[in-house]
């Protein structure tokens, strides 16, 4: 791919993979298997591979459901386009004040998005309305989101907590948020086939630590047996934490736009906030 | 150099000479649309206060006055959009030709837009009741067009002499591209028209190719353009009319 990629997702019920790059384009690739365990990614047949759709801005995240794709960019916009006719835009969800960090479909018509402005918003894709909005304390950014059976799990950057909101799609509200402590600062989260929530974290020593939660009911509970089994399996395979690895949260936070101030000549320029603090 | 001296009384007659000229608002032709920039971007189209910019109550046109009286916000939305309006000449002329229509020009560069604003204010003072249906906004169209216009609200869209961006690596910054056409189609209504004018042949072919290839746009033949205003098009597709200016060949010594 010609440019750095920002996100990847498999289109449900197909063998296509969508990737977003930093120029704002969304590309479609195909998964090929040759019978063995190996899977390769190829270009879609048909010669010239044109982008599926494009924003004129860095695509920070996107999510796919059966008939729609939601793409979010660094200019506070979320665009819902049809699949496979991605040239038809069904909706633009506007309202965030800063670059979008994560976007996820809760159902085919409900979408939840988090942004660098410290809010998490729930949208109705048909009417383009904001259904609900929560402000995270201290303008924390939700850098990882996972949806399973209408419930939402989130991790915030540099906060040792897992936020869980059950039954988002039922009540159309992000209420009843449960906060669960984590053993280290989280870096990512995912859901497996058996509805267990995995949260990866970097220990203070730089080791990889995984907390496993089972999500049955209102509050997910930590499953220590699964965690121990996982640590043993990781140790057997020699997987250790990488202390200098790029964390998704850091990359997302780096997308924030720098403030523009006038210098002594009156010329507007972008200033790093640390510099302004030092100058004072 | 004869520059306009604004608001300076002539020494003998003490008559104030005020000539507004775009020579005083010279600017570079380019402004990189990829830059973040510092624009006042409305977070939603419903939050744009068009009434403050358009001068509707005192308009001589009855249609405009009637629109001002209506309470609904979307009645005072502009229907015609000039993308990359430069010094605003097109809209200033069209304003008196079509006094019932609300139109807005979008420009990314600072100084030409200052000239546009000052000229409109001056024209409104000199000819009260006119020019209240035009305004200009400084914004990055390629990023923020959808922040200003609701879905399907634009009736006419003008791309007049867009920046050709000759080099291949700059083709991405051309105002008409396959990716952005989806956004333009989003703000355009199904019966809208798109006008493209350019004097660069390669750019014209590029834009025609993109518009023809895009499933949501069709090209109108001349007969269709005439008949369009007699029967309504029933299809969901937008139409675009094309103006082609032939380049006169220069003889090189």
mmCIF file with all atom_site columns, N, CA, C and O in Angstrom, chain A residues 142-193:
data_model
loop_
_atom_site.group_PDB
_atom_site.id
_atom_site.type_symbol
_atom_site.label_atom_id
_atom_site.label_alt_id
_atom_site.label_comp_id
_atom_site.label_asym_id
_atom_site.label_entity_id
_atom_site.label_seq_id
_atom_site.pdbx_PDB_ins_code
_atom_site.Cartn_x
_atom_site.Cartn_y
_atom_site.Cartn_z
_atom_site.occupancy
_atom_site.B_iso_or_equiv
_atom_site.pdbx_formal_charge
_atom_site.auth_seq_id
_atom_site.auth_comp_id
_atom_site.auth_asym_id
_atom_site.auth_atom_id
_atom_site.pdbx_PDB_model_num
ATOM 1   N N  . UNK A 1 142 ? -11.372 8.047   24.963 1.00 0.00 ? 142 UNK A N  1
ATOM 2   C CA . UNK A 1 142 ? -11.593 6.604   24.865 1.00 0.00 ? 142 UNK A CA 1
ATOM 3   C C  . UNK A 1 142 ? -10.874 6.113   23.626 1.00 0.00 ? 142 UNK A C  1
ATOM 4   O O  . UNK A 1 142 ? -11.302 6.356   22.508 1.00 0.00 ? 142 UNK A O  1
ATOM 5   N N  . UNK A 1 143 ? -9.757  5.427   23.813 1.00 0.00 ? 143 UNK A N  1
ATOM 6   C CA . UNK A 1 143 ? -8.935  5.044   22.672 1.00 0.00 ? 143 UNK A CA 1
ATOM 7   C C  . UNK A 1 143 ? -9.220  3.644   22.189 1.00 0.00 ? 143 UNK A C  1
ATOM 8   O O  . UNK A 1 143 ? -8.676  3.224   21.188 1.00 0.00 ? 143 UNK A O  1
ATOM 9   N N  . UNK A 1 144 ? -10.030 2.896   22.904 1.00 0.00 ? 144 UNK A N  1
ATOM 10  C CA . UNK A 1 144 ? -10.369 1.559   22.417 1.00 0.00 ? 144 UNK A CA 1
ATOM 11  C C  . UNK A 1 144 ? -11.829 1.299   22.715 1.00 0.00 ? 144 UNK A C  1
ATOM 12  O O  . UNK A 1 144 ? -12.313 1.598   23.797 1.00 0.00 ? 144 UNK A O  1
ATOM 13  N N  . UNK A 1 145 ? -12.536 0.764   21.718 1.00 0.00 ? 145 UNK A N  1
ATOM 14  C CA . UNK A 1 145 ? -13.954 0.481   21.942 1.00 0.00 ? 145 UNK A CA 1
ATOM 15  C C  . UNK A 1 145 ? -14.280 -0.886  21.376 1.00 0.00 ? 145 UNK A C  1
ATOM 16  O O  . UNK A 1 145 ? -13.730 -1.290  20.348 1.00 0.00 ? 145 UNK A O  1
ATOM 17  N N  . UNK A 1 146 ? -15.184 -1.547  22.028 1.00 0.00 ? 146 UNK A N  1
ATOM 18  C CA . UNK A 1 146 ? -15.587 -2.881  21.593 1.00 0.00 ? 146 UNK A CA 1
ATOM 19  C C  . UNK A 1 146 ? -17.071 -3.023  21.851 1.00 0.00 ? 146 UNK A C  1
ATOM 20  O O  . UNK A 1 146 ? -17.568 -2.630  22.902 1.00 0.00 ? 146 UNK A O  1
ATOM 21  N N  . UNK A 1 147 ? -17.771 -3.607  20.885 1.00 0.00 ? 147 UNK A N  1
ATOM 22  C CA . UNK A 1 147 ? -19.207 -3.745  21.036 1.00 0.00 ? 147 UNK A CA 1
ATOM 23  C C  . UNK A 1 147 ? -19.550 -5.218  20.941 1.00 0.00 ? 147 UNK A C  1
ATOM 24  O O  . UNK A 1 147 ? -19.044 -5.925  20.063 1.00 0.00 ? 147 UNK A O  1
ATOM 25  N N  . UNK A 1 148 ? -20.402 -5.669  21.824 1.00 0.00 ? 148 UNK A N  1
ATOM 26  C CA . UNK A 1 148 ? -20.816 -7.066  21.754 1.00 0.00 ? 148 UNK A CA 1
ATOM 27  C C  . UNK A 1 148 ? -22.233 -7.166  22.261 1.00 0.00 ? 148 UNK A C  1
ATOM 28  O O  . UNK A 1 148 ? -22.525 -6.763  23.376 1.00 0.00 ? 148 UNK A O  1
ATOM 29  N N  . UNK A 1 149 ? -23.119 -7.655  21.410 1.00 0.00 ? 149 UNK A N  1
ATOM 30  C CA . UNK A 1 149 ? -24.513 -7.877  21.783 1.00 0.00 ? 149 UNK A CA 1
ATOM 31  C C  . UNK A 1 149 ? -25.138 -6.626  22.390 1.00 0.00 ? 149 UNK A C  1
ATOM 32  O O  . UNK A 1 149 ? -25.803 -6.680  23.403 1.00 0.00 ? 149 UNK A O  1
ATOM 33  N N  . UNK A 1 150 ? -24.868 -5.501  21.770 1.00 0.00 ? 150 UNK A N  1
ATOM 34  C CA . UNK A 1 150 ? -25.508 -4.282  22.225 1.00 0.00 ? 150 UNK A CA 1
ATOM 35  C C  . UNK A 1 150 ? -24.903 -3.650  23.455 1.00 0.00 ? 150 UNK A C  1
ATOM 36  O O  . UNK A 1 150 ? -25.450 -2.675  23.973 1.00 0.00 ? 150 UNK A O  1
ATOM 37  N N  . UNK A 1 151 ? -23.810 -4.154  23.950 1.00 0.00 ? 151 UNK A N  1
ATOM 38  C CA . UNK A 1 151 ? -23.123 -3.530  25.086 1.00 0.00 ? 151 UNK A CA 1
ATOM 39  C C  . UNK A 1 151 ? -21.789 -2.985  24.613 1.00 0.00 ? 151 UNK A C  1
ATOM 40  O O  . UNK A 1 151 ? -21.207 -3.481  23.658 1.00 0.00 ? 151 UNK A O  1
ATOM 41  N N  . UNK A 1 152 ? -21.334 -1.991  25.328 1.00 0.00 ? 152 UNK A N  1
ATOM 42  C CA . UNK A 1 152 ? -20.128 -1.281  24.906 1.00 0.00 ? 152 UNK A CA 1
ATOM 43  C C  . UNK A 1 152 ? -19.067 -1.368  25.976 1.00 0.00 ? 152 UNK A C  1
ATOM 44  O O  . UNK A 1 152 ? -19.339 -1.158  27.151 1.00 0.00 ? 152 UNK A O  1
ATOM 45  N N  . UNK A 1 153 ? -17.854 -1.697  25.578 1.00 0.00 ? 153 UNK A N  1
ATOM 46  C CA . UNK A 1 153 ? -16.713 -1.680  26.488 1.00 0.00 ? 153 UNK A CA 1
ATOM 47  C C  . UNK A 1 153 ? -15.704 -0.690  25.948 1.00 0.00 ? 153 UNK A C  1
ATOM 48  O O  . UNK A 1 153 ? -15.441 -0.639  24.758 1.00 0.00 ? 153 UNK A O  1
ATOM 49  N N  . UNK A 1 154 ? -15.122 0.117   26.834 1.00 0.00 ? 154 UNK A N  1
ATOM 50  C CA . UNK A 1 154 ? -14.178 1.147   26.395 1.00 0.00 ? 154 UNK A CA 1
ATOM 51  C C  . UNK A 1 154 ? -12.973 1.163   27.311 1.00 0.00 ? 154 UNK A C  1
ATOM 52  O O  . UNK A 1 154 ? -13.087 0.905   28.506 1.00 0.00 ? 154 UNK A O  1
ATOM 53  N N  . UNK A 1 155 ? -11.838 1.519   26.732 1.00 0.00 ? 155 UNK A N  1
ATOM 54  C CA . UNK A 1 155 ? -10.671 1.810   27.559 1.00 0.00 ? 155 UNK A CA 1
ATOM 55  C C  . UNK A 1 155 ? -10.246 3.234   27.251 1.00 0.00 ? 155 UNK A C  1
ATOM 56  O O  . UNK A 1 155 ? -10.367 3.708   26.124 1.00 0.00 ? 155 UNK A O  1
ATOM 57  N N  . UNK A 1 156 ? -9.752  3.907   28.284 1.00 0.00 ? 156 UNK A N  1
ATOM 58  C CA . UNK A 1 156 ? -9.272  5.263   28.107 1.00 0.00 ? 156 UNK A CA 1
ATOM 59  C C  . UNK A 1 156 ? -7.762  5.271   28.172 1.00 0.00 ? 156 UNK A C  1
ATOM 60  O O  . UNK A 1 156 ? -7.152  4.429   28.798 1.00 0.00 ? 156 UNK A O  1
ATOM 61  N N  . UNK A 1 157 ? -7.214  6.271   27.506 1.00 0.00 ? 157 UNK A N  1
ATOM 62  C CA . UNK A 1 157 ? -5.778  6.364   27.477 1.00 0.00 ? 157 UNK A CA 1
ATOM 63  C C  . UNK A 1 157 ? -5.251  6.693   28.867 1.00 0.00 ? 157 UNK A C  1
ATOM 64  O O  . UNK A 1 157 ? -5.699  7.627   29.497 1.00 0.00 ? 157 UNK A O  1
ATOM 65  N N  . UNK A 1 158 ? -4.317  5.927   29.330 1.00 0.00 ? 158 UNK A N  1
ATOM 66  C CA . UNK A 1 158 ? -3.627  6.187   30.594 1.00 0.00 ? 158 UNK A CA 1
ATOM 67  C C  . UNK A 1 158 ? -4.541  6.154   31.809 1.00 0.00 ? 158 UNK A C  1
ATOM 68  O O  . UNK A 1 158 ? -4.231  6.754   32.822 1.00 0.00 ? 158 UNK A O  1
ATOM 69  N N  . UNK A 1 159 ? -5.673  5.479   31.711 1.00 0.00 ? 159 UNK A N  1
ATOM 70  C CA . UNK A 1 159 ? -6.517  5.286   32.899 1.00 0.00 ? 159 UNK A CA 1
ATOM 71  C C  . UNK A 1 159 ? -6.663  3.804   33.119 1.00 0.00 ? 159 UNK A C  1
ATOM 72  O O  . UNK A 1 159 ? -7.073  3.086   32.217 1.00 0.00 ? 159 UNK A O  1
ATOM 73  N N  . UNK A 1 160 ? -6.358  3.360   34.337 1.00 0.00 ? 160 UNK A N  1
ATOM 74  C CA . UNK A 1 160 ? -6.357  1.915   34.579 1.00 0.00 ? 160 UNK A CA 1
ATOM 75  C C  . UNK A 1 160 ? -7.756  1.425   34.872 1.00 0.00 ? 160 UNK A C  1
ATOM 76  O O  . UNK A 1 160 ? -8.022  0.825   35.907 1.00 0.00 ? 160 UNK A O  1
ATOM 77  N N  . UNK A 1 161 ? -8.676  1.691   33.946 1.00 0.00 ? 161 UNK A N  1
ATOM 78  C CA . UNK A 1 161 ? -10.057 1.291   34.169 1.00 0.00 ? 161 UNK A CA 1
ATOM 79  C C  . UNK A 1 161 ? -10.653 0.807   32.880 1.00 0.00 ? 161 UNK A C  1
ATOM 80  O O  . UNK A 1 161 ? -10.326 1.296   31.805 1.00 0.00 ? 161 UNK A O  1
ATOM 81  N N  . UNK A 1 162 ? -11.578 -0.129  33.026 1.00 0.00 ? 162 UNK A N  1
ATOM 82  C CA . UNK A 1 162 ? -12.370 -0.550  31.879 1.00 0.00 ? 162 UNK A CA 1
ATOM 83  C C  . UNK A 1 162 ? -13.766 0.007   32.103 1.00 0.00 ? 162 UNK A C  1
ATOM 84  O O  . UNK A 1 162 ? -14.346 -0.167  33.166 1.00 0.00 ? 162 UNK A O  1
ATOM 85  N N  . UNK A 1 163 ? -14.291 0.699   31.081 1.00 0.00 ? 163 UNK A N  1
ATOM 86  C CA . UNK A 1 163 ? -15.643 1.242   31.208 1.00 0.00 ? 163 UNK A CA 1
ATOM 87  C C  . UNK A 1 163 ? -16.600 0.349   30.433 1.00 0.00 ? 163 UNK A C  1
ATOM 88  O O  . UNK A 1 163 ? -16.330 -0.017  29.294 1.00 0.00 ? 163 UNK A O  1
ATOM 89  N N  . UNK A 1 164 ? -17.692 0.011   31.056 1.00 0.00 ? 164 UNK A N  1
ATOM 90  C CA . UNK A 1 164 ? -18.628 -0.929  30.433 1.00 0.00 ? 164 UNK A CA 1
ATOM 91  C C  . UNK A 1 164 ? -20.028 -0.357  30.523 1.00 0.00 ? 164 UNK A C  1
ATOM 92  O O  . UNK A 1 164 ? -20.489 0.018   31.597 1.00 0.00 ? 164 UNK A O  1
ATOM 93  N N  . UNK A 1 165 ? -20.711 -0.287  29.397 1.00 0.00 ? 165 UNK A N  1
ATOM 94  C CA . UNK A 1 165 ? -22.074 0.215   29.377 1.00 0.00 ? 165 UNK A CA 1
ATOM 95  C C  . UNK A 1 165 ? -22.967 -0.876  28.804 1.00 0.00 ? 165 UNK A C  1
ATOM 96  O O  . UNK A 1 165 ? -22.904 -1.178  27.618 1.00 0.00 ? 165 UNK A O  1
ATOM 97  N N  . UNK A 1 166 ? -23.779 -1.489  29.643 1.00 0.00 ? 166 UNK A N  1
ATOM 98  C CA . UNK A 1 166 ? -24.597 -2.592  29.133 1.00 0.00 ? 166 UNK A CA 1
ATOM 99  C C  . UNK A 1 166 ? -25.823 -2.074  28.390 1.00 0.00 ? 166 UNK A C  1
ATOM 100 O O  . UNK A 1 166 ? -26.291 -0.984  28.653 1.00 0.00 ? 166 UNK A O  1
ATOM 101 N N  . UNK A 1 167 ? -26.325 -2.870  27.493 1.00 0.00 ? 167 UNK A N  1
ATOM 102 C CA . UNK A 1 167 ? -27.597 -2.619  26.800 1.00 0.00 ? 167 UNK A CA 1
ATOM 103 C C  . UNK A 1 167 ? -27.701 -1.201  26.238 1.00 0.00 ? 167 UNK A C  1
ATOM 104 O O  . UNK A 1 167 ? -28.643 -0.475  26.506 1.00 0.00 ? 167 UNK A O  1
ATOM 105 N N  . UNK A 1 168 ? -26.715 -0.810  25.464 1.00 0.00 ? 168 UNK A N  1
ATOM 106 C CA . UNK A 1 168 ? -26.752 0.512   24.847 1.00 0.00 ? 168 UNK A CA 1
ATOM 107 C C  . UNK A 1 168 ? -27.858 0.567   23.801 1.00 0.00 ? 168 UNK A C  1
ATOM 108 O O  . UNK A 1 168 ? -28.584 1.546   23.688 1.00 0.00 ? 168 UNK A O  1
ATOM 109 N N  . UNK A 1 169 ? -28.011 -0.514  23.036 1.00 0.00 ? 169 UNK A N  1
ATOM 110 C CA . UNK A 1 169 ? -28.968 -0.468  21.930 1.00 0.00 ? 169 UNK A CA 1
ATOM 111 C C  . UNK A 1 169 ? -30.390 -0.577  22.434 1.00 0.00 ? 169 UNK A C  1
ATOM 112 O O  . UNK A 1 169 ? -31.319 -0.195  21.749 1.00 0.00 ? 169 UNK A O  1
ATOM 113 N N  . UNK A 1 170 ? -30.575 -1.083  23.643 1.00 0.00 ? 170 UNK A N  1
ATOM 114 C CA . UNK A 1 170 ? -31.937 -1.225  24.146 1.00 0.00 ? 170 UNK A CA 1
ATOM 115 C C  . UNK A 1 170 ? -32.492 0.130   24.538 1.00 0.00 ? 170 UNK A C  1
ATOM 116 O O  . UNK A 1 170 ? -33.579 0.523   24.158 1.00 0.00 ? 170 UNK A O  1
ATOM 117 N N  . UNK A 1 171 ? -31.722 0.850   25.352 1.00 0.00 ? 171 UNK A N  1
ATOM 118 C CA . UNK A 1 171 ? -32.252 2.112   25.853 1.00 0.00 ? 171 UNK A CA 1
ATOM 119 C C  . UNK A 1 171 ? -31.857 3.316   25.025 1.00 0.00 ? 171 UNK A C  1
ATOM 120 O O  . UNK A 1 171 ? -32.268 4.419   25.327 1.00 0.00 ? 171 UNK A O  1
ATOM 121 N N  . UNK A 1 172 ? -31.030 3.131   24.002 1.00 0.00 ? 172 UNK A N  1
ATOM 122 C CA . UNK A 1 172 ? -30.504 4.261   23.224 1.00 0.00 ? 172 UNK A CA 1
ATOM 123 C C  . UNK A 1 172 ? -29.801 5.268   24.099 1.00 0.00 ? 172 UNK A C  1
ATOM 124 O O  . UNK A 1 172 ? -29.837 6.460   23.845 1.00 0.00 ? 172 UNK A O  1
ATOM 125 N N  . UNK A 1 173 ? -29.180 4.786   25.138 1.00 0.00 ? 173 UNK A N  1
ATOM 126 C CA . UNK A 1 173 ? -28.471 5.706   26.029 1.00 0.00 ? 173 UNK A CA 1
ATOM 127 C C  . UNK A 1 173 ? -27.192 5.053   26.512 1.00 0.00 ? 173 UNK A C  1
ATOM 128 O O  . UNK A 1 173 ? -27.120 3.837   26.631 1.00 0.00 ? 173 UNK A O  1
ATOM 129 N N  . UNK A 1 174 ? -26.209 5.908   26.812 1.00 0.00 ? 174 UNK A N  1
ATOM 130 C CA . UNK A 1 174 ? -24.935 5.391   27.316 1.00 0.00 ? 174 UNK A CA 1
ATOM 131 C C  . UNK A 1 174 ? -24.935 5.465   28.833 1.00 0.00 ? 174 UNK A C  1
ATOM 132 O O  . UNK A 1 174 ? -23.997 5.963   29.435 1.00 0.00 ? 174 UNK A O  1
ATOM 133 N N  . UNK A 1 175 ? -26.000 5.000   29.454 1.00 0.00 ? 175 UNK A N  1
ATOM 134 C CA . UNK A 1 175 ? -26.075 5.180   30.905 1.00 0.00 ? 175 UNK A CA 1
ATOM 135 C C  . UNK A 1 175 ? -25.578 3.939   31.611 1.00 0.00 ? 175 UNK A C  1
ATOM 136 O O  . UNK A 1 175 ? -25.278 2.927   30.998 1.00 0.00 ? 175 UNK A O  1
ATOM 137 N N  . UNK A 1 176 ? -25.517 4.051   32.886 1.00 0.00 ? 176 UNK A N  1
ATOM 138 C CA . UNK A 1 176 ? -25.152 2.895   33.702 1.00 0.00 ? 176 UNK A CA 1
ATOM 139 C C  . UNK A 1 176 ? -23.745 2.411   33.446 1.00 0.00 ? 176 UNK A C  1
ATOM 140 O O  . UNK A 1 176 ? -23.511 1.224   33.301 1.00 0.00 ? 176 UNK A O  1
ATOM 141 N N  . UNK A 1 177 ? -22.798 3.340   33.378 1.00 0.00 ? 177 UNK A N  1
ATOM 142 C CA . UNK A 1 177 ? -21.423 2.944   33.062 1.00 0.00 ? 177 UNK A CA 1
ATOM 143 C C  . UNK A 1 177 ? -20.767 2.356   34.300 1.00 0.00 ? 177 UNK A C  1
ATOM 144 O O  . UNK A 1 177 ? -20.754 2.968   35.368 1.00 0.00 ? 177 UNK A O  1
ATOM 145 N N  . UNK A 1 178 ? -20.252 1.174   34.134 1.00 0.00 ? 178 UNK A N  1
ATOM 146 C CA . UNK A 1 178 ? -19.549 0.492   35.229 1.00 0.00 ? 178 UNK A CA 1
ATOM 147 C C  . UNK A 1 178 ? -18.055 0.655   34.992 1.00 0.00 ? 178 UNK A C  1
ATOM 148 O O  . UNK A 1 178 ? -17.582 0.538   33.868 1.00 0.00 ? 178 UNK A O  1
ATOM 149 N N  . UNK A 1 179 ? -17.338 0.946   36.059 1.00 0.00 ? 179 UNK A N  1
ATOM 150 C CA . UNK A 1 179 ? -15.876 1.085   35.935 1.00 0.00 ? 179 UNK A CA 1
ATOM 151 C C  . UNK A 1 179 ? -15.198 -0.067  36.645 1.00 0.00 ? 179 UNK A C  1
ATOM 152 O O  . UNK A 1 179 ? -15.436 -0.301  37.820 1.00 0.00 ? 179 UNK A O  1
ATOM 153 N N  . UNK A 1 180 ? -14.358 -0.772  35.919 1.00 0.00 ? 180 UNK A N  1
ATOM 154 C CA . UNK A 1 180 ? -13.678 -1.924  36.499 1.00 0.00 ? 180 UNK A CA 1
ATOM 155 C C  . UNK A 1 180 ? -12.186 -1.661  36.491 1.00 0.00 ? 180 UNK A C  1
ATOM 156 O O  . UNK A 1 180 ? -11.640 -1.204  35.495 1.00 0.00 ? 180 UNK A O  1
ATOM 157 N N  . UNK A 1 181 ? -11.528 -1.959  37.580 1.00 0.00 ? 181 UNK A N  1
ATOM 158 C CA . UNK A 1 181 ? -10.087 -1.671  37.636 1.00 0.00 ? 181 UNK A CA 1
ATOM 159 C C  . UNK A 1 181 ? -9.289  -2.666  36.809 1.00 0.00 ? 181 UNK A C  1
ATOM 160 O O  . UNK A 1 181 ? -9.660  -3.831  36.670 1.00 0.00 ? 181 UNK A O  1
ATOM 161 N N  . UNK A 1 182 ? -8.215  -2.167  36.244 1.00 0.00 ? 182 UNK A N  1
ATOM 162 C CA . UNK A 1 182 ? -7.297  -3.018  35.489 1.00 0.00 ? 182 UNK A CA 1
ATOM 163 C C  . UNK A 1 182 ? -5.951  -3.025  36.188 1.00 0.00 ? 182 UNK A C  1
ATOM 164 O O  . UNK A 1 182 ? -5.639  -2.119  36.954 1.00 0.00 ? 182 UNK A O  1
ATOM 165 N N  . UNK A 1 183 ? -5.174  -4.052  35.882 1.00 0.00 ? 183 UNK A N  1
ATOM 166 C CA . UNK A 1 183 ? -3.907  -4.167  36.596 1.00 0.00 ? 183 UNK A CA 1
ATOM 167 C C  . UNK A 1 183 ? -2.835  -3.258  36.019 1.00 0.00 ? 183 UNK A C  1
ATOM 168 O O  . UNK A 1 183 ? -1.843  -3.010  36.675 1.00 0.00 ? 183 UNK A O  1
ATOM 169 N N  . UNK A 1 184 ? -2.999  -2.775  34.816 1.00 0.00 ? 184 UNK A N  1
ATOM 170 C CA . UNK A 1 184 ? -1.981  -1.901  34.233 1.00 0.00 ? 184 UNK A CA 1
ATOM 171 C C  . UNK A 1 184 ? -2.669  -0.989  33.235 1.00 0.00 ? 184 UNK A C  1
ATOM 172 O O  . UNK A 1 184 ? -3.860  -1.123  32.977 1.00 0.00 ? 184 UNK A O  1
ATOM 173 N N  . UNK A 1 185 ? -1.920  -0.039  32.657 1.00 0.00 ? 185 UNK A N  1
ATOM 174 C CA . UNK A 1 185 ? -2.517  0.876   31.698 1.00 0.00 ? 185 UNK A CA 1
ATOM 175 C C  . UNK A 1 185 ? -2.851  0.147   30.416 1.00 0.00 ? 185 UNK A C  1
ATOM 176 O O  . UNK A 1 185 ? -1.982  -0.452  29.798 1.00 0.00 ? 185 UNK A O  1
ATOM 177 N N  . UNK A 1 186 ? -4.082  0.219   29.972 1.00 0.00 ? 186 UNK A N  1
ATOM 178 C CA . UNK A 1 186 ? -4.499  -0.617  28.845 1.00 0.00 ? 186 UNK A CA 1
ATOM 179 C C  . UNK A 1 186 ? -4.001  -0.079  27.510 1.00 0.00 ? 186 UNK A C  1
ATOM 180 O O  . UNK A 1 186 ? -3.840  1.124   27.325 1.00 0.00 ? 186 UNK A O  1
ATOM 181 N N  . UNK A 1 187 ? -3.756  -0.992  26.592 1.00 0.00 ? 187 UNK A N  1
ATOM 182 C CA . UNK A 1 187 ? -3.338  -0.588  25.260 1.00 0.00 ? 187 UNK A CA 1
ATOM 183 C C  . UNK A 1 187 ? -4.352  -0.984  24.194 1.00 0.00 ? 187 UNK A C  1
ATOM 184 O O  . UNK A 1 187 ? -4.459  -0.333  23.181 1.00 0.00 ? 187 UNK A O  1
ATOM 185 N N  . UNK A 1 188 ? -5.096  -2.059  24.410 1.00 0.00 ? 188 UNK A N  1
ATOM 186 C CA . UNK A 1 188 ? -6.065  -2.456  23.401 1.00 0.00 ? 188 UNK A CA 1
ATOM 187 C C  . UNK A 1 188 ? -7.064  -3.424  23.984 1.00 0.00 ? 188 UNK A C  1
ATOM 188 O O  . UNK A 1 188 ? -6.865  -3.958  25.067 1.00 0.00 ? 188 UNK A O  1
ATOM 189 N N  . UNK A 1 189 ? -8.169  -3.613  23.265 1.00 0.00 ? 189 UNK A N  1
ATOM 190 C CA . UNK A 1 189 ? -9.140  -4.601  23.733 1.00 0.00 ? 189 UNK A CA 1
ATOM 191 C C  . UNK A 1 189 ? -9.822  -5.271  22.556 1.00 0.00 ? 189 UNK A C  1
ATOM 192 O O  . UNK A 1 189 ? -9.894  -4.704  21.466 1.00 0.00 ? 189 UNK A O  1
ATOM 193 N N  . UNK A 1 190 ? -10.318 -6.473  22.793 1.00 0.00 ? 190 UNK A N  1
ATOM 194 C CA . UNK A 1 190 ? -10.954 -7.241  21.726 1.00 0.00 ? 190 UNK A CA 1
ATOM 195 C C  . UNK A 1 190 ? -11.904 -8.251  22.350 1.00 0.00 ? 190 UNK A C  1
ATOM 196 O O  . UNK A 1 190 ? -11.791 -8.579  23.531 1.00 0.00 ? 190 UNK A O  1
ATOM 197 N N  . UNK A 1 191 ? -12.797 -8.743  21.516 1.00 0.00 ? 191 UNK A N  1
ATOM 198 C CA . UNK A 1 191 ? -13.775 -9.740  21.972 1.00 0.00 ? 191 UNK A CA 1
ATOM 199 C C  . UNK A 1 191 ? -13.509 -11.027 21.201 1.00 0.00 ? 191 UNK A C  1
ATOM 200 O O  . UNK A 1 191 ? -13.284 -10.998 19.987 1.00 0.00 ? 191 UNK A O  1
ATOM 201 N N  . UNK A 1 192 ? -13.562 -12.160 21.891 1.00 0.00 ? 192 UNK A N  1
ATOM 202 C CA . UNK A 1 192 ? -13.349 -13.397 21.171 1.00 0.00 ? 192 UNK A CA 1
ATOM 203 C C  . UNK A 1 192 ? -14.682 -14.091 20.904 1.00 0.00 ? 192 UNK A C  1
ATOM 204 O O  . UNK A 1 192 ? -15.745 -13.600 21.253 1.00 0.00 ? 192 UNK A O  1
ATOM 205 N N  . UNK A 1 193 ? -14.586 -15.275 20.269 1.00 0.00 ? 193 UNK A N  1
ATOM 206 C CA . UNK A 1 193 ? -15.805 -15.953 19.831 1.00 0.00 ? 193 UNK A CA 1
ATOM 207 C C  . UNK A 1 193 ? -16.688 -16.310 21.010 1.00 0.00 ? 193 UNK A C  1
ATOM 208 O O  . UNK A 1 193 ? -17.905 -16.339 20.921 1.00 0.00 ? 193 UNK A O  1
#
